PDB file of C-alpha atoms in Angstrom:
ATOM      1  CA  MET A   1       0.000   0.000   0.000  1.00  0.00           C
ATOM      2  CA  GLY A   2       2.884   2.309   0.848  1.00  0.00           C
ATOM      3  CA  LEU A   3       4.492   1.818  -2.577  1.00  0.00           C
ATOM      4  CA  GLN A   4       1.209   2.545  -4.331  1.00  0.00           C
ATOM      5  CA  ASP A   5       0.776   5.737  -2.315  1.00  0.00           C
ATOM      6  CA  ASN A   6       4.324   6.714  -3.189  1.00  0.00           C
ATOM      7  CA  GLU A   7       3.722   6.164  -6.887  1.00  0.00           C
ATOM      8  CA  ALA A   8       0.463   8.134  -6.743  1.00  0.00           C
ATOM      9  CA  GLU A   9       2.239  11.026  -5.045  1.00  0.00           C
ATOM     10  CA  ARG A  10       4.930  11.042  -7.736  1.00  0.00           C
ATOM     11  CA  LYS A  11       2.350  11.147 -10.512  1.00  0.00           C
ATOM     12  CA  GLU A  12       0.503  13.965  -8.774  1.00  0.00           C
ATOM     13  CA  ARG A  13       3.719  15.911  -8.243  1.00  0.00           C
ATOM     14  CA  LEU A  14       5.085  15.578 -11.790  1.00  0.00           C
ATOM     15  CA  PRO A  15       2.859  18.198 -13.536  1.00  0.00           C
ATOM     16  CA  HIS A  16       3.724  20.753 -10.859  1.00  0.00           C
ATOM     17  CA  LEU A  17       7.457  20.062 -11.202  1.00  0.00           C
ATOM     18  CA  LEU A  18       7.329  20.345 -14.977  1.00  0.00           C
ATOM     19  CA  GLU A  19       5.312  23.550 -14.797  1.00  0.00           C
ATOM     20  CA  ALA A  20       7.741  25.107 -12.329  1.00  0.00           C
ATOM     21  CA  SER A  21      10.872  23.903 -14.105  1.00  0.00           C
ATOM     22  CA  LEU A  22      10.762  26.495 -16.887  1.00  0.00           C
ATOM     23  CA  GLY A  23      10.647  29.373 -14.403  1.00  0.00           C
ATOM     24  CA  CYS A  24      13.396  27.714 -12.366  1.00  0.00           C
ATOM     25  CA  ALA A  25      15.520  27.456 -15.512  1.00  0.00           C
ATOM     26  CA  HIS A  26      15.089  31.211 -16.010  1.00  0.00           C
ATOM     27  CA  VAL A  27      16.213  31.743 -12.397  1.00  0.00           C
ATOM     28  CA  LEU A  28      19.384  29.702 -12.971  1.00  0.00           C
ATOM     29  CA  GLN A  29      20.035  31.664 -16.174  1.00  0.00           C
ATOM     30  CA  ARG A  30      19.506  34.846 -14.121  1.00  0.00           C
ATOM     31  CA  ALA A  31      16.813  35.931 -16.566  1.00  0.00           C
ATOM     32  CA  HIS A  32      13.903  35.735 -14.121  1.00  0.00           C
ATOM     33  CA  PRO A  33      12.710  39.107 -12.678  1.00  0.00           C
ATOM     34  CA  THR A  34      13.357  37.915  -9.117  1.00  0.00           C
ATOM     35  CA  ILE A  35      17.088  37.620  -9.775  1.00  0.00           C
ATOM     36  CA  ALA A  36      17.898  39.351 -13.071  1.00  0.00           C
ATOM     37  CA  HIS A  37      18.885  42.681 -11.518  1.00  0.00           C
ATOM     38  CA  GLY A  38      21.415  41.180  -9.117  1.00  0.00           C
ATOM     39  CA  ARG A  39      20.091  43.086  -6.115  1.00  0.00           C
ATOM     40  CA  GLY A  40      19.328  41.825  -2.668  1.00  0.00           C
ATOM     41  CA  ASP A  41      21.013  39.697  -0.019  1.00  0.00           C
ATOM     42  CA  VAL A  42      23.656  37.364  -1.442  1.00  0.00           C
ATOM     43  CA  ASN A  43      22.684  34.496   0.881  1.00  0.00           C
ATOM     44  CA  SER A  44      19.060  34.751  -0.228  1.00  0.00           C
ATOM     45  CA  THR A  45      20.127  34.826  -3.866  1.00  0.00           C
ATOM     46  CA  LEU A  46      22.205  31.687  -3.444  1.00  0.00           C
ATOM     47  CA  GLN A  47      19.359  29.916  -1.633  1.00  0.00           C
ATOM     48  CA  LEU A  48      16.986  30.890  -4.444  1.00  0.00           C
ATOM     49  CA  LEU A  49      19.374  29.513  -7.074  1.00  0.00           C
ATOM     50  CA  SER A  50      19.786  26.315  -5.061  1.00  0.00           C
ATOM     51  CA  SER A  51      16.019  25.869  -4.696  1.00  0.00           C
ATOM     52  CA  ALA A  52      15.505  26.411  -8.430  1.00  0.00           C
ATOM     53  CA  ALA A  53      18.175  23.811  -9.175  1.00  0.00           C
ATOM     54  CA  THR A  54      16.546  21.332  -6.788  1.00  0.00           C
ATOM     55  CA  VAL A  55      13.231  21.627  -8.657  1.00  0.00           C
ATOM     56  CA  LEU A  56      15.011  20.963 -11.958  1.00  0.00           C
ATOM     57  CA  VAL A  57      16.829  17.920 -10.580  1.00  0.00           C
ATOM     58  CA  LEU A  58      13.588  16.477  -9.161  1.00  0.00           C
ATOM     59  CA  ALA A  59      11.779  17.112 -12.453  1.00  0.00           C
ATOM     60  CA  GLU A  60      14.627  15.414 -14.335  1.00  0.00           C
ATOM     61  CA  LEU A  61      14.286  12.304 -12.186  1.00  0.00           C
ATOM     62  CA  GLU A  62      10.565  12.078 -12.926  1.00  0.00           C
ATOM     63  CA  ALA A  63      10.852  13.061 -16.590  1.00  0.00           C
ATOM     64  CA  PRO A  64      14.351  12.325 -17.966  1.00  0.00           C
ATOM     65  CA  GLY A  65      15.379  14.869 -20.574  1.00  0.00           C
ATOM     66  CA  ASN A  66      13.472  17.746 -18.990  1.00  0.00           C
ATOM     67  CA  ILE A  67      16.659  19.659 -18.116  1.00  0.00           C
ATOM     68  CA  GLY A  68      17.693  19.496 -21.761  1.00  0.00           C
ATOM     69  CA  LYS A  69      14.347  20.958 -22.782  1.00  0.00           C
ATOM     70  CA  VAL A  70      14.181  23.869 -20.344  1.00  0.00           C
ATOM     71  CA  LEU A  71      17.886  24.668 -20.609  1.00  0.00           C
ATOM     72  CA  GLY A  72      18.094  24.072 -24.343  1.00  0.00           C
ATOM     73  CA  GLN A  73      19.829  27.392 -24.960  1.00  0.00           C
ATOM     74  CA  MET A  74      22.494  26.778 -22.315  1.00  0.00           C
ATOM     75  CA  PRO A  75      25.186  25.461 -24.737  1.00  0.00           C
ATOM     76  CA  LYS A  76      25.019  28.853 -26.479  1.00  0.00           C
ATOM     77  CA  GLU A  77      25.817  30.677 -23.242  1.00  0.00           C
ATOM     78  CA  ALA A  78      29.345  31.633 -22.193  1.00  0.00           C
ATOM     79  CA  ALA A  79      31.251  28.755 -20.603  1.00  0.00           C
ATOM     80  CA  SER A  80      31.316  30.559 -17.244  1.00  0.00           C
ATOM     81  CA  VAL A  81      27.522  30.902 -17.312  1.00  0.00           C
ATOM     82  CA  GLN A  82      27.180  27.194 -18.086  1.00  0.00           C
ATOM     83  CA  LEU A  83      29.466  26.327 -15.175  1.00  0.00           C
ATOM     84  CA  ASP A  84      27.448  28.517 -12.829  1.00  0.00           C
ATOM     85  CA  ILE A  85      24.298  26.599 -13.783  1.00  0.00           C
ATOM     86  CA  PHE A  86      26.067  23.236 -13.472  1.00  0.00           C
ATOM     87  CA  ALA A  87      27.383  24.195 -10.039  1.00  0.00           C
ATOM     88  CA  HIS A  88      23.865  24.712  -8.679  1.00  0.00           C
ATOM     89  CA  LEU A  89      22.473  21.577 -10.339  1.00  0.00           C
ATOM     90  CA  LEU A  90      25.298  19.394  -9.053  1.00  0.00           C
ATOM     91  CA  TYR A  91      25.217  20.905  -5.574  1.00  0.00           C
ATOM     92  CA  SER A  92      21.467  20.374  -5.291  1.00  0.00           C
ATOM     93  CA  SER A  93      21.807  16.766  -6.407  1.00  0.00           C
ATOM     94  CA  LEU A  94      24.083  16.057  -3.428  1.00  0.00           C
ATOM     95  CA  SER A  95      21.289  16.710  -0.936  1.00  0.00           C
ATOM     96  CA  LEU A  96      18.908  14.293  -2.666  1.00  0.00           C
ATOM     97  CA  ASN A  97      18.890  10.528  -2.241  1.00  0.00           C
ATOM     98  CA  LEU A  98      19.165   9.731  -5.938  1.00  0.00           C
ATOM     99  CA  GLY A  99      20.448   6.161  -5.844  1.00  0.00           C
ATOM    100  CA  ARG A 100      20.633   4.760  -9.363  1.00  0.00           C
ATOM    101  CA  ASP A 101      18.893   7.901 -10.652  1.00  0.00           C
ATOM    102  CA  ARG A 102      22.234   9.669 -10.163  1.00  0.00           C
ATOM    103  CA  SER A 103      23.064   8.534 -13.715  1.00  0.00           C
ATOM    104  CA  ASN A 104      20.608  11.215 -14.924  1.00  0.00           C
ATOM    105  CA  ILE A 105      22.900  13.841 -13.415  1.00  0.00           C
ATOM    106  CA  ALA A 106      26.064  12.103 -14.601  1.00  0.00           C
ATOM    107  CA  ALA A 107      24.696  12.438 -18.141  1.00  0.00           C
ATOM    108  CA  LEU A 108      25.456  16.166 -17.833  1.00  0.00           C
ATOM    109  CA  PHE A 109      29.165  15.551 -17.187  1.00  0.00           C
ATOM    110  CA  PRO A 110      30.298  15.706 -20.854  1.00  0.00           C
ATOM    111  CA  ILE A 111      28.739  19.169 -21.252  1.00  0.00           C
ATOM    112  CA  ALA A 112      30.199  20.233 -17.908  1.00  0.00           C
ATOM    113  CA  ALA A 113      33.614  18.954 -19.027  1.00  0.00           C
ATOM    114  CA  ARG A 114      33.470  21.056 -22.174  1.00  0.00           C
ATOM    115  CA  ALA A 115      32.482  24.182 -20.227  1.00  0.00           C
ATOM    116  CA  THR A 116      35.204  23.525 -17.641  1.00  0.00           C
ATOM    117  CA  ALA A 117      37.874  23.140 -20.324  1.00  0.00           C
ATOM    118  CA  LEU A 118      36.693  26.295 -22.114  1.00  0.00           C
ATOM    119  CA  SER A 119      36.730  28.270 -18.863  1.00  0.00           C
ATOM    120  CA  LEU A 120      40.279  27.147 -18.139  1.00  0.00           C
ATOM    121  CA  PHE A 121      41.192  28.093 -21.700  1.00  0.00           C
ATOM    122  CA  GLY A 122      39.715  31.571 -21.168  1.00  0.00           C
ATOM    123  CA  ALA A 123      41.527  32.018 -17.864  1.00  0.00           C
ATOM    124  CA  GLY A 124      44.790  31.028 -19.547  1.00  0.00           C
ATOM    125  CA  ASP A 125      44.329  33.629 -22.273  1.00  0.00           C
ATOM    126  CA  LEU A 126      43.900  36.339 -19.647  1.00  0.00           C
ATOM    127  CA  LEU A 127      47.414  35.652 -18.328  1.00  0.00           C
ATOM    128  CA  THR A 128      48.863  37.746 -21.142  1.00  0.00           C
ATOM    129  CA  VAL A 129      46.764  40.849 -20.460  1.00  0.00           C
ATOM    130  CA  HIS A 130      45.837  43.033 -17.522  1.00  0.00           C
ATOM    131  CA  ASP A 131      42.528  41.930 -16.007  1.00  0.00           C
ATOM    132  CA  PRO A 132      41.208  44.737 -13.795  1.00  0.00           C
ATOM    133  CA  ASN A 133      37.739  43.177 -13.508  1.00  0.00           C
ATOM    134  CA  GLY A 134      39.117  39.882 -12.196  1.00  0.00           C
ATOM    135  CA  ASP A 135      37.479  37.791 -14.928  1.00  0.00           C
ATOM    136  CA  GLY A 136      40.298  35.237 -14.864  1.00  0.00           C
ATOM    137  CA  ALA A 137      40.082  34.724 -11.110  1.00  0.00           C
ATOM    138  CA  HIS A 138      36.303  34.309 -11.397  1.00  0.00           C
ATOM    139  CA  LEU A 139      36.749  31.632 -14.072  1.00  0.00           C
ATOM    140  CA  ALA A 140      39.341  29.819 -11.959  1.00  0.00           C
ATOM    141  CA  SER A 141      37.042  29.888  -8.932  1.00  0.00           C
ATOM    142  CA  ILE A 142      34.015  28.463 -10.715  1.00  0.00           C
ATOM    143  CA  VAL A 143      36.175  25.792 -12.397  1.00  0.00           C
ATOM    144  CA  PHE A 144      37.371  24.497  -9.023  1.00  0.00           C
ATOM    145  CA  ILE A 145      33.827  24.568  -7.636  1.00  0.00           C
ATOM    146  CA  VAL A 146      32.464  22.463 -10.490  1.00  0.00           C
ATOM    147  CA  ALA A 147      35.482  20.122 -10.508  1.00  0.00           C
ATOM    148  CA  ARG A 148      34.846  19.242  -6.865  1.00  0.00           C
ATOM    149  CA  LEU A 149      31.085  18.906  -7.328  1.00  0.00           C
ATOM    150  CA  VAL A 150      31.570  16.546 -10.280  1.00  0.00           C
ATOM    151  CA  LEU A 151      33.717  14.290  -8.104  1.00  0.00           C
ATOM    152  CA  LEU A 152      31.320  14.482  -5.173  1.00  0.00           C
ATOM    153  CA  SER A 153      28.224  13.817  -7.273  1.00  0.00           C
ATOM    154  CA  GLY A 154      30.026  11.012  -9.109  1.00  0.00           C
ATOM    155  CA  ILE A 155      30.725   9.224  -5.834  1.00  0.00           C
ATOM    156  CA  PRO A 156      27.354   8.276  -4.294  1.00  0.00           C
ATOM    157  CA  GLN A 157      27.217   6.590  -0.923  1.00  0.00           C
ATOM    158  CA  ALA A 158      26.613   3.200  -2.537  1.00  0.00           C
ATOM    159  CA  GLU A 159      28.354   3.665  -5.842  1.00  0.00           C
ATOM    160  CA  GLU A 160      28.273   1.476  -8.918  1.00  0.00           C
ATOM    161  CA  GLU A 161      32.052   1.515  -9.095  1.00  0.00           C
ATOM    162  CA  ILE A 162      32.835   0.796 -12.762  1.00  0.00           C
ATOM    163  CA  ALA A 163      30.168   3.045 -14.321  1.00  0.00           C
ATOM    164  CA  SER A 164      30.975   5.813 -11.871  1.00  0.00           C
ATOM    165  CA  PHE A 165      34.699   5.690 -12.599  1.00  0.00           C
ATOM    166  CA  GLU A 166      34.257   5.657 -16.381  1.00  0.00           C
ATOM    167  CA  THR A 167      31.970   8.680 -16.266  1.00  0.00           C
ATOM    168  CA  LEU A 168      34.402  10.626 -14.112  1.00  0.00           C
ATOM    169  CA  GLU A 169      37.360   9.554 -16.230  1.00  0.00           C
ATOM    170  CA  LEU A 170      35.731  11.001 -19.364  1.00  0.00           C
ATOM    171  CA  PHE A 171      35.206  14.315 -17.572  1.00  0.00           C
ATOM    172  CA  TRP A 172      38.796  14.611 -16.406  1.00  0.00           C
ATOM    173  CA  ARG A 173      40.199  13.410 -19.722  1.00  0.00           C
ATOM    174  CA  ARG A 174      38.756  16.604 -21.230  1.00  0.00           C
ATOM    175  CA  VAL A 175      40.050  18.826 -18.440  1.00  0.00           C
ATOM    176  CA  TRP A 176      43.670  17.704 -17.931  1.00  0.00           C
ATOM    177  CA  PRO A 177      45.016  18.978 -21.307  1.00  0.00           C
ATOM    178  CA  GLU A 178      43.762  22.479 -20.459  1.00  0.00           C
ATOM    179  CA  TRP A 179      45.235  22.120 -16.972  1.00  0.00           C
ATOM    180  CA  GLU A 180      48.628  21.473 -18.560  1.00  0.00           C
ATOM    181  CA  ARG A 181      48.248  24.302 -21.106  1.00  0.00           C
ATOM    182  CA  VAL A 182      47.263  26.923 -18.524  1.00  0.00           C
ATOM    183  CA  LEU A 183      50.119  25.980 -16.211  1.00  0.00           C
ATOM    184  CA  ALA A 184      52.600  26.226 -19.103  1.00  0.00           C
ATOM    185  CA  LEU A 185      51.242  29.663 -20.103  1.00  0.00           C
ATOM    186  CA  SER A 186      51.580  30.914 -16.532  1.00  0.00           C
ATOM    187  CA  LEU A 187      55.312  30.139 -16.541  1.00  0.00           C
ATOM    188  CA  ARG A 188      56.156  31.944 -19.780  1.00  0.00           C
ATOM    189  CA  GLU A 189      57.695  35.388 -20.004  1.00  0.00           C
ATOM    190  CA  THR A 190      54.577  36.563 -21.858  1.00  0.00           C
ATOM    191  CA  CYS A 191      52.578  36.200 -18.631  1.00  0.00           C
ATOM    192  CA  ILE A 192      52.120  39.731 -17.276  1.00  0.00           C
ATOM    193  CA  ASN A 193      49.115  39.073 -15.054  1.00  0.00           C
ATOM    194  CA  SER A 194      50.867  38.161 -11.804  1.00  0.00           C
ATOM    195  CA  PRO A 195      47.731  38.184  -9.576  1.00  0.00           C
ATOM    196  CA  LEU A 196      45.931  35.774 -11.907  1.00  0.00           C
ATOM    197  CA  ARG A 197      49.022  33.581 -12.146  1.00  0.00           C
ATOM    198  CA  ALA A 198      49.054  33.235  -8.357  1.00  0.00           C
ATOM    199  CA  VAL A 199      45.349  32.344  -8.313  1.00  0.00           C
ATOM    200  CA  LEU A 200      45.718  29.792 -11.115  1.00  0.00           C
ATOM    201  CA  HIS A 201      48.731  28.126  -9.534  1.00  0.00           C
ATOM    202  CA  SER A 202      46.741  27.697  -6.334  1.00  0.00           C
ATOM    203  CA  VAL A 203      43.658  26.354  -8.139  1.00  0.00           C
ATOM    204  CA  LEU A 204      45.590  24.014 -10.458  1.00  0.00           C
ATOM    205  CA  LEU A 205      47.429  22.487  -7.511  1.00  0.00           C
ATOM    206  CA  ASP A 206      44.199  22.247  -5.513  1.00  0.00           C
ATOM    207  CA  MET A 207      42.642  20.282  -8.360  1.00  0.00           C
ATOM    208  CA  VAL A 208      45.402  17.677  -8.261  1.00  0.00           C
ATOM    209  CA  ILE A 209      45.304  17.480  -4.463  1.00  0.00           C
ATOM    210  CA  PHE A 210      41.516  17.105  -4.365  1.00  0.00           C
ATOM    211  CA  VAL A 211      41.359  14.464  -7.094  1.00  0.00           C
ATOM    212  CA  GLY A 212      44.146  12.601  -5.322  1.00  0.00           C
ATOM    213  CA  SER A 213      42.209  12.640  -2.066  1.00  0.00           C
ATOM    214  CA  MET A 214      38.904  11.523  -3.613  1.00  0.00           C
ATOM    215  CA  ARG A 215      39.820   9.308  -6.574  1.00  0.00           C
ATOM    216  CA  PRO A 216      43.615   8.800  -6.905  1.00  0.00           C
ATOM    217  CA  THR A 217      43.144   6.391  -9.810  1.00  0.00           C
ATOM    218  CA  LEU A 218      41.961   9.335 -11.921  1.00  0.00           C
ATOM    219  CA  LEU A 219      45.509  10.692 -11.713  1.00  0.00           C
ATOM    220  CA  ILE A 220      47.185   7.615 -13.192  1.00  0.00           C
ATOM    221  CA  GLU A 221      46.387   8.220 -16.878  1.00  0.00           C
ATOM    222  CA  PRO A 222      47.401  11.920 -16.946  1.00  0.00           C
ATOM    223  CA  ALA A 223      50.284  11.410 -14.492  1.00  0.00           C
ATOM    224  CA  GLY A 224      52.995  12.066 -17.089  1.00  0.00           C
ATOM    225  CA  ALA A 225      51.602  15.462 -18.100  1.00  0.00           C
ATOM    226  CA  ILE A 226      50.862  16.459 -14.504  1.00  0.00           C
ATOM    227  CA  VAL A 227      54.350  15.494 -13.315  1.00  0.00           C
ATOM    228  CA  ARG A 228      55.916  17.532 -16.143  1.00  0.00           C
ATOM    229  CA  GLY A 229      53.816  20.512 -15.138  1.00  0.00           C
ATOM    230  CA  LEU A 230      54.644  20.196 -11.444  1.00  0.00           C
ATOM    231  CA  ARG A 231      58.371  19.915 -12.180  1.00  0.00           C
ATOM    232  CA  SER A 232      58.216  22.988 -14.412  1.00  0.00           C
ATOM    233  CA  LEU A 233      56.416  24.888 -11.650  1.00  0.00           C
ATOM    234  CA  GLU A 234      59.011  23.756  -9.114  1.00  0.00           C
ATOM    235  CA  GLU A 235      61.864  24.933 -11.371  1.00  0.00           C
ATOM    236  CA  TRP A 236      60.095  28.234 -12.034  1.00  0.00           C
ATOM    237  CA  GLN A 237      59.625  28.851  -8.312  1.00  0.00           C
ATOM    238  CA  SER A 238      63.308  28.098  -7.671  1.00  0.00           C
ATOM    239  CA  SER A 239      64.509  30.417 -10.427  1.00  0.00           C
ATOM    240  CA  THR A 240      62.179  33.335  -9.630  1.00  0.00           C
ATOM    241  CA  GLY A 241      61.964  33.043  -5.865  1.00  0.00           C
ATOM    242  CA  ILE A 242      58.169  33.341  -6.122  1.00  0.00           C
ATOM    243  CA  ASN A 243      56.525  30.741  -3.904  1.00  0.00           C
ATOM    244  CA  ASN A 244      52.857  31.754  -3.691  1.00  0.00           C
ATOM    245  CA  SER A 245      51.782  28.121  -3.665  1.00  0.00           C
ATOM    246  CA  SER A 246      54.876  26.533  -2.107  1.00  0.00           C
ATOM    247  CA  SER A 247      52.910  24.654   0.565  1.00  0.00           C
ATOM    248  CA  LYS A 248      50.565  23.107  -2.006  1.00  0.00           C
ATOM    249  CA  LEU A 249      53.217  21.930  -4.463  1.00  0.00           C
ATOM    250  CA  PRO A 250      54.607  19.133  -2.231  1.00  0.00           C
ATOM    251  CA  LYS A 251      51.036  17.974  -1.542  1.00  0.00           C
ATOM    252  CA  ALA A 252      50.284  17.793  -5.267  1.00  0.00           C
ATOM    253  CA  ILE A 253      53.503  15.858  -5.921  1.00  0.00           C
ATOM    254  CA  LYS A 254      52.632  13.458  -3.105  1.00  0.00           C
ATOM    255  CA  ALA A 255      49.127  12.979  -4.550  1.00  0.00           C
ATOM    256  CA  ILE A 256      50.635  11.877  -7.873  1.00  0.00           C
ATOM    257  CA  GLU A 257      53.158   9.571  -6.208  1.00  0.00           C
ATOM    258  CA  THR A 258      50.444   8.013  -4.058  1.00  0.00           C
ATOM    259  CA  ALA A 259      48.186   7.480  -7.080  1.00  0.00           C
ATOM    260  CA  GLN A 260      50.950   5.752  -9.037  1.00  0.00           C
ATOM    261  CA  LEU A 261      51.746   3.455  -6.119  1.00  0.00           C
ATOM    262  CA  SER A 262      48.214   2.708  -4.960  1.00  0.00           C
ATOM    263  CA  TYR A 263      46.656   1.528  -8.252  1.00  0.00           C
ATOM    264  CA  GLY A 264      43.163   2.061  -6.936  1.00  0.00           C
ATOM    265  CA  ALA A 265      43.762   1.347  -3.263  1.00  0.00           C
ATOM    266  CA  ASP A 266      41.469   3.159  -0.869  1.00  0.00           C
ATOM    267  CA  THR A 267      42.732   6.430   0.538  1.00  0.00           C
ATOM    268  CA  ASP A 268      41.539   8.604   3.401  1.00  0.00           C
ATOM    269  CA  ARG A 269      38.895  10.735   1.717  1.00  0.00           C
ATOM    270  CA  PRO A 270      38.046  14.095   3.227  1.00  0.00           C
ATOM    271  CA  LYS A 271      34.770  14.121   5.143  1.00  0.00           C
ATOM    272  CA  ARG A 272      31.949  14.515   2.648  1.00  0.00           C
ATOM    273  CA  ALA A 273      29.908  16.944   4.755  1.00  0.00           C
ATOM    274  CA  THR A 274      32.942  19.155   5.401  1.00  0.00           C
ATOM    275  CA  THR A 275      33.851  19.232   1.718  1.00  0.00           C
ATOM    276  CA  ILE A 276      30.301  20.084   0.669  1.00  0.00           C
ATOM    277  CA  LYS A 277      30.238  22.933   3.203  1.00  0.00           C
ATOM    278  CA  GLN A 278      33.546  24.257   1.818  1.00  0.00           C
ATOM    279  CA  VAL A 279      32.101  24.202  -1.694  1.00  0.00           C
ATOM    280  CA  TRP A 280      29.001  26.078  -0.505  1.00  0.00           C
ATOM    281  CA  ASN A 281      31.202  28.727   1.108  1.00  0.00           C
ATOM    282  CA  ASP A 282      33.143  29.093  -2.148  1.00  0.00           C
ATOM    283  CA  MET A 283      29.882  29.409  -4.073  1.00  0.00           C
ATOM    284  CA  LEU A 284      28.804  32.111  -1.629  1.00  0.00           C
ATOM    285  CA  ALA A 285      32.086  33.983  -2.081  1.00  0.00           C
ATOM    286  CA  THR A 286      31.731  33.747  -5.856  1.00  0.00           C
ATOM    287  CA  GLU A 287      28.153  35.020  -5.672  1.00  0.00           C
ATOM    288  CA  LYS A 288      29.331  38.005  -3.627  1.00  0.00           C
ATOM    289  CA  ILE A 289      31.810  38.841  -6.393  1.00  0.00           C
ATOM    290  CA  VAL A 290      29.042  38.530  -8.995  1.00  0.00           C
ATOM    291  CA  SER A 291      26.873  40.883  -6.926  1.00  0.00           C
ATOM    292  CA  LEU A 292      29.673  43.441  -6.525  1.00  0.00           C
ATOM    293  CA  ARG A 293      30.431  43.373 -10.247  1.00  0.00           C
ATOM    294  CA  ALA A 294      26.755  43.823 -11.081  1.00  0.00           C
ATOM    295  CA  GLU A 295      26.588  46.799  -8.707  1.00  0.00           C
ATOM    296  CA  ALA A 296      29.708  48.306 -10.290  1.00  0.00           C
ATOM    297  CA  GLU A 297      28.188  47.886 -13.741  1.00  0.00           C
ATOM    298  CA  ARG A 298      24.985  49.611 -12.637  1.00  0.00           C
ATOM    299  CA  GLU A 299      27.051  52.481 -11.241  1.00  0.00           C
ATOM    300  CA  ARG A 300      28.905  52.835 -14.554  1.00  0.00           C
ATOM    301  CA  GLU A 301      25.595  52.929 -16.403  1.00  0.00           C
ATOM    302  CA  LYS A 302      24.345  55.666 -14.056  1.00  0.00           C
ATOM    303  CA  GLN A 303      27.470  57.717 -14.732  1.00  0.00           C
ATOM    304  CA  LYS A 304      27.075  57.275 -18.495  1.00  0.00           C
ATOM    305  CA  HIS A 305      23.455  58.393 -18.263  1.00  0.00           C
ATOM    306  CA  ALA A 306      24.463  61.409 -16.144  1.00  0.00           C
ATOM    307  CA  TYR A 307      27.150  62.429 -18.649  1.00  0.00           C
ATOM    308  CA  LYS A 308      24.697  62.143 -21.561  1.00  0.00           C
ATOM    309  CA  THR A 309      22.123  64.224 -19.703  1.00  0.00           C
ATOM    310  CA  LEU A 310      24.750  66.836 -18.881  1.00  0.00           C
ATOM    311  CA  ALA A 311      25.946  66.921 -22.499  1.00  0.00           C
ATOM    312  CA  ARG A 312      22.401  67.465 -23.762  1.00  0.00           C
ATOM    313  CA  GLY A 313      21.963  70.300 -21.266  1.00  0.00           C
ATOM    314  CA  VAL A 314      25.114  72.005 -22.516  1.00  0.00           C
TER     315      VAL A 314
END
């Protein structure tokens, strides 16, 4: 009787989820009136985005393919916008008991991998120019958020080990070449954006350390490229005397060494709840930056309008 009631509830809930999902998609795309202007409390904004993502995830479980329908224009958005949407979808999925339905979320990983690689590519290009708006740092931040969420959402409590690993491996196979490229660009003489270089070094090392702590076997295939990059970084630090990420470099090297020796052996994973809280805090910090940039843009528009009005008066 309980199962029948459960099924009846799901059928009754589905139309409401589907009806709400389009509006929730607009919220995640920041096109909905309640969020489009970027005003208001940052915590409330993040909660609203998270709630909208939860509705979309629930609707996807009941009607597979719904996310693709309501977010059909997402692949045309900038990679950073795509990652922002993925971050909220993946984070919301962690709080739901998805079980085998987690494969519906994992189906998004190839698109997330493409957006992650493109965002790293964009951050790398900004190393050769001055970046007063901090676009490169923003890209690096959202990349690390999504990278962690992909690993967390790809490791359910009772995981189907082979399918889970293959899905994650495909994601990281797309990301590692850009990881290597960005690190190489940051060490060239053409790099004039020192603040961004420091941020990227920290994030790139954090990625290796985090993957090594969660799934060390994912480091085995790209180990050669990662080791080359870490050695180059070590030599660069020795020759320049710049050690912004000196404490993280030994940890990243150890993560690679451990992965090559373990061949899939279990490691001490960081506590899931603690990691998820850290990701939420990073999402909050990123949202604060988005809010500040939106406020700065509004102020610039006000000044432009004031100048035009003054010019007409003259």
